[in-house]
Coordinates of C-alpha atoms and ligand atoms in Angstrom, one line a residue:
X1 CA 146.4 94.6 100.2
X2 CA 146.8 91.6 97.8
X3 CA 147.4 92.5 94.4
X4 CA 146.5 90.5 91.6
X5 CA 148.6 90.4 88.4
X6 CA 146.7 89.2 84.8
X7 CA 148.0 86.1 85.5
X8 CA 146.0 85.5 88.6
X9 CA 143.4 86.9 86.7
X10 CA 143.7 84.3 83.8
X11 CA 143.6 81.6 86.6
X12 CA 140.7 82.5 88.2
X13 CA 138.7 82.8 84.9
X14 CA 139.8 79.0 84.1
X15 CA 139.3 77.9 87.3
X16 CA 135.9 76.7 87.1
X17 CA 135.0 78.6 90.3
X18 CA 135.3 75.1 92.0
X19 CA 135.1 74.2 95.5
X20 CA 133.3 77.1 96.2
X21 CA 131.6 76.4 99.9
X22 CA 127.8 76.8 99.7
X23 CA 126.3 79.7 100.5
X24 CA 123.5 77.7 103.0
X25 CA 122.9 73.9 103.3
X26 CA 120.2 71.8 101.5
X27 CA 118.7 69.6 104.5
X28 CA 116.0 67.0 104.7
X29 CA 113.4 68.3 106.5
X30 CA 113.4 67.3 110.6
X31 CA 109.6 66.0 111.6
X32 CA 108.6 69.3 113.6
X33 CA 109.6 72.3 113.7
X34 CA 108.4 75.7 116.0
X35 CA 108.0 77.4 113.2
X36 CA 107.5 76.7 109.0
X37 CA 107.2 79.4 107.0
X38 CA 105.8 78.8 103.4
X39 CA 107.2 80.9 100.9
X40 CA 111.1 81.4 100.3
X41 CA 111.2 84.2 98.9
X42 CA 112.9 87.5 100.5
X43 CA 110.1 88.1 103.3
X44 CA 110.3 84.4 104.4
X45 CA 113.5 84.3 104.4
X46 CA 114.0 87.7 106.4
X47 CA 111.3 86.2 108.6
X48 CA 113.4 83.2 109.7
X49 CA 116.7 85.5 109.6
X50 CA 114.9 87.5 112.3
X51 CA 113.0 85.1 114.2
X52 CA 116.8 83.7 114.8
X53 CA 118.9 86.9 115.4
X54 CA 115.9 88.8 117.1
X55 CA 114.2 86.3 119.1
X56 CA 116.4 83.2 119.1
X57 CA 114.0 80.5 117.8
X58 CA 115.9 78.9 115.3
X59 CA 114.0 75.5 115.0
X60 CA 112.5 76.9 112.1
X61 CA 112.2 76.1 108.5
X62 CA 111.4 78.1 105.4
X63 CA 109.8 75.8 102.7
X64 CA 110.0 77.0 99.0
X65 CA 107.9 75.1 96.2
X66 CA 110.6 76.1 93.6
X67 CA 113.9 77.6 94.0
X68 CA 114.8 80.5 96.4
X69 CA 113.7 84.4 95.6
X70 CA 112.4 82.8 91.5
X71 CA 109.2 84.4 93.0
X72 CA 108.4 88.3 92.8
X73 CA 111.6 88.6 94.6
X74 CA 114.1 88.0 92.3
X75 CA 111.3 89.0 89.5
X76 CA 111.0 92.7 90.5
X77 CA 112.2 96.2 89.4
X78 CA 114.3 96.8 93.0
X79 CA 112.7 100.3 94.1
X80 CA 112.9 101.3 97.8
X81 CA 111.2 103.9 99.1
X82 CA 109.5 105.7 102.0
X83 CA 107.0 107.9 100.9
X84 CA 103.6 106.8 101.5
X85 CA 100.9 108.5 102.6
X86 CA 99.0 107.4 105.7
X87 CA 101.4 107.1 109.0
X88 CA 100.5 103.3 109.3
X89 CA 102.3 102.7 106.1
X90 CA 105.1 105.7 106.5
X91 CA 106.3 104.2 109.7
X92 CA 106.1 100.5 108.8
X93 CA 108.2 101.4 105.2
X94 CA 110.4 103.5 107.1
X95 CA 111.7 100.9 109.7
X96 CA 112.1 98.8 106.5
X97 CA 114.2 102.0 104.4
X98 CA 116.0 102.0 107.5
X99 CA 116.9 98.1 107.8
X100 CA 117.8 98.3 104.1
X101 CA 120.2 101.6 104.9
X102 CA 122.1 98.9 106.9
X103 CA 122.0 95.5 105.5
X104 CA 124.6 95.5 104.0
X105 CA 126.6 95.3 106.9
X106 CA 123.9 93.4 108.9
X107 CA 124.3 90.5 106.8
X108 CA 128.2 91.1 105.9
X109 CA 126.6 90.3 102.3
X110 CA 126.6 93.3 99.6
X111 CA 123.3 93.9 98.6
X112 CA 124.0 96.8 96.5
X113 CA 121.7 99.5 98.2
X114 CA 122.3 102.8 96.2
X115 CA 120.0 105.6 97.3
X116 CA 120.2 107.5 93.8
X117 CA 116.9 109.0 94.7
X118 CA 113.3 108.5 93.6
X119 CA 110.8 110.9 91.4
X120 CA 107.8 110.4 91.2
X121 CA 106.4 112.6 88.5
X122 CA 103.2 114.5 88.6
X123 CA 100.9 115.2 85.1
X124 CA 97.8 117.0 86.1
X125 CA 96.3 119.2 88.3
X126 CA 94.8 116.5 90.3
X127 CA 98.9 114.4 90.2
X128 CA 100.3 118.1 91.9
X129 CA 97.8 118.1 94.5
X130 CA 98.3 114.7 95.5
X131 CA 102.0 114.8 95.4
X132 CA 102.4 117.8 97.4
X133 CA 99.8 116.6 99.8
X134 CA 101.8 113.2 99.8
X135 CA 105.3 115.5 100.7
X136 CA 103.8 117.4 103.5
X137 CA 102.5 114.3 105.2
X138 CA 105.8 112.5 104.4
X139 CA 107.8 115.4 106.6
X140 CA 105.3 115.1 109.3
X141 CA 106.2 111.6 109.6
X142 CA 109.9 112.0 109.3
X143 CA 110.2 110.5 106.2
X144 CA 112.2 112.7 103.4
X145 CA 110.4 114.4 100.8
X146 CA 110.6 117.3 98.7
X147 CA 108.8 118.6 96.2
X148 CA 110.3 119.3 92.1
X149 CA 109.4 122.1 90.0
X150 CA 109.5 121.0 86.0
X151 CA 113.2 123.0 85.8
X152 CA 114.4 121.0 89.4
X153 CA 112.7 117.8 87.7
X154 CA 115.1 118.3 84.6
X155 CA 118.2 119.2 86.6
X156 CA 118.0 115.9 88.6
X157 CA 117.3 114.2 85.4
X158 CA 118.7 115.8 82.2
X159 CA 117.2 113.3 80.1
X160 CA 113.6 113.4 80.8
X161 CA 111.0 115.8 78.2
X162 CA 109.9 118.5 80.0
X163 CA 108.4 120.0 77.3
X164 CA 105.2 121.9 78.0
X165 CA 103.5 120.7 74.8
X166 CA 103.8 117.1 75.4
X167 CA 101.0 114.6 75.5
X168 CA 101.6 114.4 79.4
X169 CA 103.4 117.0 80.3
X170 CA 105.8 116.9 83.6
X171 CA 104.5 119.3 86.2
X172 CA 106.9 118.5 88.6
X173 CA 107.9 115.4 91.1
X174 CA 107.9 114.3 94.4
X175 CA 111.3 113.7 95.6
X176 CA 113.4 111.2 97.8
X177 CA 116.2 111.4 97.5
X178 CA 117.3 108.5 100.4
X179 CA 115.1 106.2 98.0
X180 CA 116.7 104.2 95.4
X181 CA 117.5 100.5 94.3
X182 CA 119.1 97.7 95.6
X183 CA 120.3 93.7 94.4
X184 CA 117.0 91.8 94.9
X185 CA 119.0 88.5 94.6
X186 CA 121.6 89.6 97.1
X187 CA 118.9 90.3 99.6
X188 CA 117.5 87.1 98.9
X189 CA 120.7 84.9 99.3
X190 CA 122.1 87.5 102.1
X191 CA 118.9 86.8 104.5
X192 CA 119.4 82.9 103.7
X193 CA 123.0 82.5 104.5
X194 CA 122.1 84.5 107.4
X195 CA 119.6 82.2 108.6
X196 CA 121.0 79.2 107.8
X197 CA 124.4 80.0 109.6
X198 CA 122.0 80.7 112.4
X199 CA 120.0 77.2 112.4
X200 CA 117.3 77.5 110.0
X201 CA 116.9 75.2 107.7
X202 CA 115.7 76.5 104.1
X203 CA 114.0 73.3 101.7
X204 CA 113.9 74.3 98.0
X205 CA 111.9 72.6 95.8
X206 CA 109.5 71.2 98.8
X207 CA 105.7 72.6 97.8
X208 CA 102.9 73.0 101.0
X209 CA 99.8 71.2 99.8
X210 CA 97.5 71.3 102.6
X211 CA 97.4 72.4 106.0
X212 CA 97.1 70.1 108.8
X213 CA 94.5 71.5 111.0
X214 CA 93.2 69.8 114.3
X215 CA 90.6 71.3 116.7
X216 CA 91.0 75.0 114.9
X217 CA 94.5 75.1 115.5
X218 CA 97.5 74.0 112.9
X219 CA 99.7 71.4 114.1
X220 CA 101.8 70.8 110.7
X221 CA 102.0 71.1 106.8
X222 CA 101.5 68.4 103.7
X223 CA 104.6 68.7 101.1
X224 CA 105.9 66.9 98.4
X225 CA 108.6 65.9 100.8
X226 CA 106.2 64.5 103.1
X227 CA 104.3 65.4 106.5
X228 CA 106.2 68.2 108.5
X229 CA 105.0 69.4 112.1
X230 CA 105.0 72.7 112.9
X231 CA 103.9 74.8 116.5
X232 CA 103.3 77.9 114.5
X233 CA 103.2 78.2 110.4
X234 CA 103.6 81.8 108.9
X235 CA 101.9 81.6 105.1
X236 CA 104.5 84.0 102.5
X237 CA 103.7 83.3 99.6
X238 CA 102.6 86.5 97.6
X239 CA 100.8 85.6 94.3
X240 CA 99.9 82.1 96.1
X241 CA 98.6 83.1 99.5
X242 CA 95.0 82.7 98.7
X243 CA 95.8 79.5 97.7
X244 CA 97.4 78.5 100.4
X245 CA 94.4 80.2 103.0
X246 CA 92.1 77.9 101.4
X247 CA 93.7 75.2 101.9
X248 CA 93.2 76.8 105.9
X249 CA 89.5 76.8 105.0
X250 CA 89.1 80.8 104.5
X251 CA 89.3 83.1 102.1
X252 CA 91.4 86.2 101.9
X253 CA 90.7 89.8 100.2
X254 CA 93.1 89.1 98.0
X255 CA 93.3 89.3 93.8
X256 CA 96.4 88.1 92.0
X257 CA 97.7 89.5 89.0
X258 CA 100.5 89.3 87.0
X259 CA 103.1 92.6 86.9
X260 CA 105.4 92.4 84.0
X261 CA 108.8 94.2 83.6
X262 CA 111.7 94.4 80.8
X263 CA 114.8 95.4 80.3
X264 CA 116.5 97.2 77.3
X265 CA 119.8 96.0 76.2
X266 CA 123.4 97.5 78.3
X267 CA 123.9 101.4 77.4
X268 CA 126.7 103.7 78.9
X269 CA 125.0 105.3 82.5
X270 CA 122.6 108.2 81.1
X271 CA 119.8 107.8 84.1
X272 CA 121.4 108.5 87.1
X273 CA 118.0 108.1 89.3
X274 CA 114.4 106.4 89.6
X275 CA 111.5 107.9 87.5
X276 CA 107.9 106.5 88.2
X277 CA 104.7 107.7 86.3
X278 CA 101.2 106.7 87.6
X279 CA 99.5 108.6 84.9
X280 CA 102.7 107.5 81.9
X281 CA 102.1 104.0 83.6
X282 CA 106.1 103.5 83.7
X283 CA 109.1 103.6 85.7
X284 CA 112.4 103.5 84.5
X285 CA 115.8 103.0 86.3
X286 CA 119.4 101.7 84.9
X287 CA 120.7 98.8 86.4
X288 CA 124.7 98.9 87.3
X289 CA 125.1 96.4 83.9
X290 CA 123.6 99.5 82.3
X291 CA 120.9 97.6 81.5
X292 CA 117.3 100.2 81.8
X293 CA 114.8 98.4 83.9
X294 CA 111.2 99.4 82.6
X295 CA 108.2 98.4 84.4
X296 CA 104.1 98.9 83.2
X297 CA 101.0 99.1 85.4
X298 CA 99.2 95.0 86.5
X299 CA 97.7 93.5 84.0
X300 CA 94.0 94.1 84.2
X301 CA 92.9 90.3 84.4
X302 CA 93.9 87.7 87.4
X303 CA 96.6 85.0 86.1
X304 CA 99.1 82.9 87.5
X305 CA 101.2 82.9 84.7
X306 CA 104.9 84.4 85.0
X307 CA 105.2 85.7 81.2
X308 CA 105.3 88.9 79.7
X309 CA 103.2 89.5 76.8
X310 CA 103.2 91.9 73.8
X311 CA 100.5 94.3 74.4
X312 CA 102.0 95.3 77.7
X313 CA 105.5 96.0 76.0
X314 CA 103.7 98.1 73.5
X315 CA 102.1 100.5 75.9
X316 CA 105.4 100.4 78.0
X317 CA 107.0 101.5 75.3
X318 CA 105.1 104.2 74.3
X319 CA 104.9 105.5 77.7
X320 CA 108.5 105.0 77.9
X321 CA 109.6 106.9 74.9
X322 CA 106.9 109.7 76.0
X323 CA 108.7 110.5 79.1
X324 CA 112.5 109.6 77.4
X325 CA 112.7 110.2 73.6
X326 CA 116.3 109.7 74.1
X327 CA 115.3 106.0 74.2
X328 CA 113.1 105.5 71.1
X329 CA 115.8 103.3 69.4
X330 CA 116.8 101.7 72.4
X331 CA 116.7 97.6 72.2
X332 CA 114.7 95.4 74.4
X333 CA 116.1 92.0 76.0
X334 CA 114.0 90.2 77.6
X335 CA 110.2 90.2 79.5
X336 CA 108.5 89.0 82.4
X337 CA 105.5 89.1 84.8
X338 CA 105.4 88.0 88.7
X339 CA 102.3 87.5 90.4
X340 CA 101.3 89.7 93.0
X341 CA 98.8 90.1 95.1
X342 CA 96.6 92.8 96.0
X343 CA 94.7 93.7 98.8
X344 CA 91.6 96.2 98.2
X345 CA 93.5 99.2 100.1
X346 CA 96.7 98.5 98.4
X347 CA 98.3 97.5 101.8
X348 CA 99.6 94.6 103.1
X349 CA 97.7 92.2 105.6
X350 CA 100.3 91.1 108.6
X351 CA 98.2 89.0 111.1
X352 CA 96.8 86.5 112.8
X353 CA 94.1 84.3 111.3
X354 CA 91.1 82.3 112.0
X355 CA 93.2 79.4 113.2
X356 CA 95.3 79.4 116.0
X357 CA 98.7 79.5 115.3
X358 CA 98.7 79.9 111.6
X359 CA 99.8 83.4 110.7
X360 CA 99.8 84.9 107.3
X361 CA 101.9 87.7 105.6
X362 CA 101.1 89.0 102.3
X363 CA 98.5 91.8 100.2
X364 CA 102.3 93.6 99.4
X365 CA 101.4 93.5 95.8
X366 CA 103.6 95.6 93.1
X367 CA 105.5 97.4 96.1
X368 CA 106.9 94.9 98.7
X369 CA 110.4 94.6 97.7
X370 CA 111.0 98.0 99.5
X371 CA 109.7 96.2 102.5
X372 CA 111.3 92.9 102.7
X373 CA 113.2 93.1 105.6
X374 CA 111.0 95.2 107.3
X375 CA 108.1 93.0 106.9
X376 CA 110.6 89.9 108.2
X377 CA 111.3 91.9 111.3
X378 CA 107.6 92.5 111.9
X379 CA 106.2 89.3 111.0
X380 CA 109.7 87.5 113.2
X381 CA 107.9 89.5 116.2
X382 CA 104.3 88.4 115.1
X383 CA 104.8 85.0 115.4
X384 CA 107.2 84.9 118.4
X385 CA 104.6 86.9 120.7
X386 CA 101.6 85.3 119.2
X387 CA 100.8 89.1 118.5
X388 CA 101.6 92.2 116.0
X389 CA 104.1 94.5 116.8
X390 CA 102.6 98.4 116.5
X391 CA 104.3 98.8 113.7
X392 CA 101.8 95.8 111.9
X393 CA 98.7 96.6 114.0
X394 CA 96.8 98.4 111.2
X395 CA 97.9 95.6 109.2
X396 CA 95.7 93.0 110.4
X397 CA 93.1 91.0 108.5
X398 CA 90.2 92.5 110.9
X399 CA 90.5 95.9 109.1
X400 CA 88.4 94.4 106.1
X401 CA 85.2 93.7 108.5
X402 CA 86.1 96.9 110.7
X403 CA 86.2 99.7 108.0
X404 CA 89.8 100.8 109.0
X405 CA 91.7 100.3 105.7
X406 CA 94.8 102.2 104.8
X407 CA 94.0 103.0 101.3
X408 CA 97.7 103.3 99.5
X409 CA 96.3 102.9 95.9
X410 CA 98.1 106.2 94.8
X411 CA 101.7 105.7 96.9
X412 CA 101.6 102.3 95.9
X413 CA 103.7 103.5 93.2
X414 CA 102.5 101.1 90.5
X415 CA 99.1 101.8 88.8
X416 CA 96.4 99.3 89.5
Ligands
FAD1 P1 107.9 86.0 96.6 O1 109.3 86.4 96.3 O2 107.0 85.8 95.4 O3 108.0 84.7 97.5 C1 106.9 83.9 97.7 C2 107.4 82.5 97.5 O4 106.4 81.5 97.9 C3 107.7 82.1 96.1 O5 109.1 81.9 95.9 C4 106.8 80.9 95.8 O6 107.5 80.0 94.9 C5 106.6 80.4 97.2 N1 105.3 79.6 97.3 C6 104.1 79.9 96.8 N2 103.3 78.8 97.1 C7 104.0 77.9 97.7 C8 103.7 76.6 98.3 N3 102.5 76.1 98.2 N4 104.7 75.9 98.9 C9 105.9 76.4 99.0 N5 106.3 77.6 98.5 C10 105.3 78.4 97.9 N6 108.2 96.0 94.9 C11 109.0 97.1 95.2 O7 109.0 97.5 96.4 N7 109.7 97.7 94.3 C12 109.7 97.4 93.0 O8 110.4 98.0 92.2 C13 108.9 96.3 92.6 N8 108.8 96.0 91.3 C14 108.1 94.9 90.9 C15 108.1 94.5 89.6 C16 107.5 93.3 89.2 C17 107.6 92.9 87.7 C18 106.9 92.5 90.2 C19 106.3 91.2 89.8 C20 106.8 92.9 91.5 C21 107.4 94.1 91.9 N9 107.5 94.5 93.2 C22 108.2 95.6 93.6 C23 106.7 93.7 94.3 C24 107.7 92.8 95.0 O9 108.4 92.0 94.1 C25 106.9 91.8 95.9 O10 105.9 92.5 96.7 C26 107.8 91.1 96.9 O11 109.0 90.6 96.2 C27 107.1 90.0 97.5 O12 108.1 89.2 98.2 P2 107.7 87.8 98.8 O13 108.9 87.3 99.5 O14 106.5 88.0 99.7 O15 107.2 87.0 97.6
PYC2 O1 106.4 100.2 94.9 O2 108.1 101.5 94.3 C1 107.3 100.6 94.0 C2 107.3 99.9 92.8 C3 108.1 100.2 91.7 C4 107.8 99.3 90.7 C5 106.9 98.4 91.2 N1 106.6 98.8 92.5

């Protein structure tokens, strides 16, 4: 093993970290490609990665209005978890858990999965019932689960109130304990190098503003970098995809909001897992800087704007020093809102659309960082076979006219 002396040290931090090779190139965009995908944030990229390694179409480019993962991806609060509650959505977050259990080594980039496990905590009667409910259906599917009583609650988190008397008291947590958080940068930038070494080509700062379509089927996309031709075009662009769908010339069940998060300024580790409250309308876990990320519910009105704001803080706050009084002179940094968009189920919609060839992926709302890759891998297969995988059937935009939704609203983890 090299070792490195503090004078090798000294040199490296005066070095200017030049010469560094680039992580992925920064091409002019080719006149056609098989496939475009809109949106370069952690889904579109994982789209192309697996469109390349899965099903070897790499005449494909990822266009990205702005820079890569500045969207919800590199904006989030990097939960990963399981446990929801219908199978649809177990099996489809699953494959993802279990992508994310080896990306690290997938990618040969570290994208810092730690599975320190997740509690989601339970205030009421009606939270308990829910929760357990939510556990047993969780085992049936193979996904991990257990369920917390207050004293277990406290022991896998010494500095949460139990206290009976408080406003909301804890009466115990769902548990999983393979859940956790991971580096939402280092997924983003390990799925581009990954594609890029493989062919792709990803265009930053290249915005889609219309849709070329001839004879009900898409044959290319209008940027600011010009026309581009495309076979097949998969729309990811969260917050924007309804934007983007009418530029198609339909509308999506789709309402975008923002979701804001902060985080407090570096403290020695003291939280040593992932607490979410539905009912506290918080969730609070400790970043390895040591910083605590703190997220709130969506705000309640549709915006585009990517800000935090101070009434949000406030109640985050409060909720924050309800669950942790350990906190209450804790100092905040720095705030923040994505915009995400949600589907009236809570789910996601992975499908086909009205016109031929253009395929959309989006309706993850506060909850799809958990699923990047496994949304990539499903959507790669969607738009290879012209078809969904089984694992997106369910997922498909027909569900709103047939009655089959998978209503997620209470594992979707974030209240809204
Ligand atoms: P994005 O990363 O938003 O990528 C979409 C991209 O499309 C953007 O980069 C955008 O610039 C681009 N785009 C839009 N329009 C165009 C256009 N016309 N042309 C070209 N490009 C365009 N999920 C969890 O699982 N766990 C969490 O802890 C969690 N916490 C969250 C906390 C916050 C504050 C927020 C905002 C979200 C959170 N989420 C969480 C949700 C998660 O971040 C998103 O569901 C997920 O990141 C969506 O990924 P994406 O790649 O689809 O979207
Ligand atoms: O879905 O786990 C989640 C989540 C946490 C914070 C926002 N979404």
């Amino acid at each position: 093993m090299k070792r490195f002396s503090v004078f090798s040290l000294a040199r490296n931090a005066f070095s200017h970290h030049e010469d560094w090779p680039r992580q992925w190139r920064s091409p002019e965009p080719k006149p056609e490609y098989d496939v475009v995908i809109i949106g370069g944030g952690g889904h579109g990229l994982a789209t192309a990665f697996y469109l390349a390694k899965e099903h070897g179409i790499t005449n494909v480019a990822v266009l990205e209005k702005g820079w890569i993962g500045g969207g919800n991806t590199g904006r989030n609060t990097t939960i990963v978890r399981s446990n929801y509650l219908f199978d649809e959505s177990a099996h489809l977050y699953e494959k993802s858990l279990q992508l994310f259990e080896k990306l690290s080594q997938e990618l040969n980039y570290n994208v810092m999965m730690s599975q320190r496990g997740v509690m989601n905590l339970a205030h009421n009667l009606h939270d308990v019932r829910e929760s357990r409910r939510r556990v047993y259906a969780n085992k049936l599917n193979g996904v991990d689960a257990e369920w917390l009583e207050p004293e277990e609650v406290k022991a896998f988190c010494p500095i949460i109130d139990i206290s009976p008397d408080a406003r909301y008291p804890v009466m115990g947590a769902t548990l999983q304990k393979r859940a956790g958080v991971a580096r939402h940068d280092a997924v983003a930038w390990g799925f581009a190098r990954g594609a890029d070494a493989r062919g792709v080509d990803i265009i930053q700062n290249c915005e889609v503003t219309g849709l070329r379509i001839e004879k009900g089927r898409i044959v290319g996309v209008e940027t600011t970098k010009g026309f581009i031709g495309a076979k097949k075009v998969g729309s990811v662009a969260a917050g924007h995809t309804s934007v983007i769908c009418n530029m198609a010339g339909f509308r999506v069940p789709l309402t975008s909001h923002p979701l804001q998060a902060l985080v407090s300024e570096p403290i020695k580790p003291v939280h040593p897992c992932v607490v979410m409250s539905n009912a506290v309308h918080v969730y609070v876990s400790q970043s390895d800087k040591g910083e605590l990320v703190i997220g709130a519910g969506i705000d309640a009105y549709n915006s585009y704007a990517q800000r935090g704001s101070f009434h949000i803080i406030e109640g985050q706050m409060g909720a924050l020093r309800e669950l942790f009084p350990i906190f209450s002179r804790l100092r905040m940094m720095r705030s923040w809102g994505g915009i995400v968009d949600t589907a009236p189920d809570a789910s996601a919609i992975i499908s086909k659309t009205p016109v031929e060839n253009f395929f959309i992926n989006c309706g993850w709302g506060t909850g799809g960082f958990k699923a990047t890759p496994g949304s990539g891998w499903v959507f790669a297969w969607t738009l290879a076979k012209g078809e969904p995988h089984p694992l997106n059937a369910a997922f498909s935009l027909d569900r709103f006219t047939s009655g089959a939704l998978v209503d997620e609203h209470g594992a979707a983890g974030v209240a809204h």
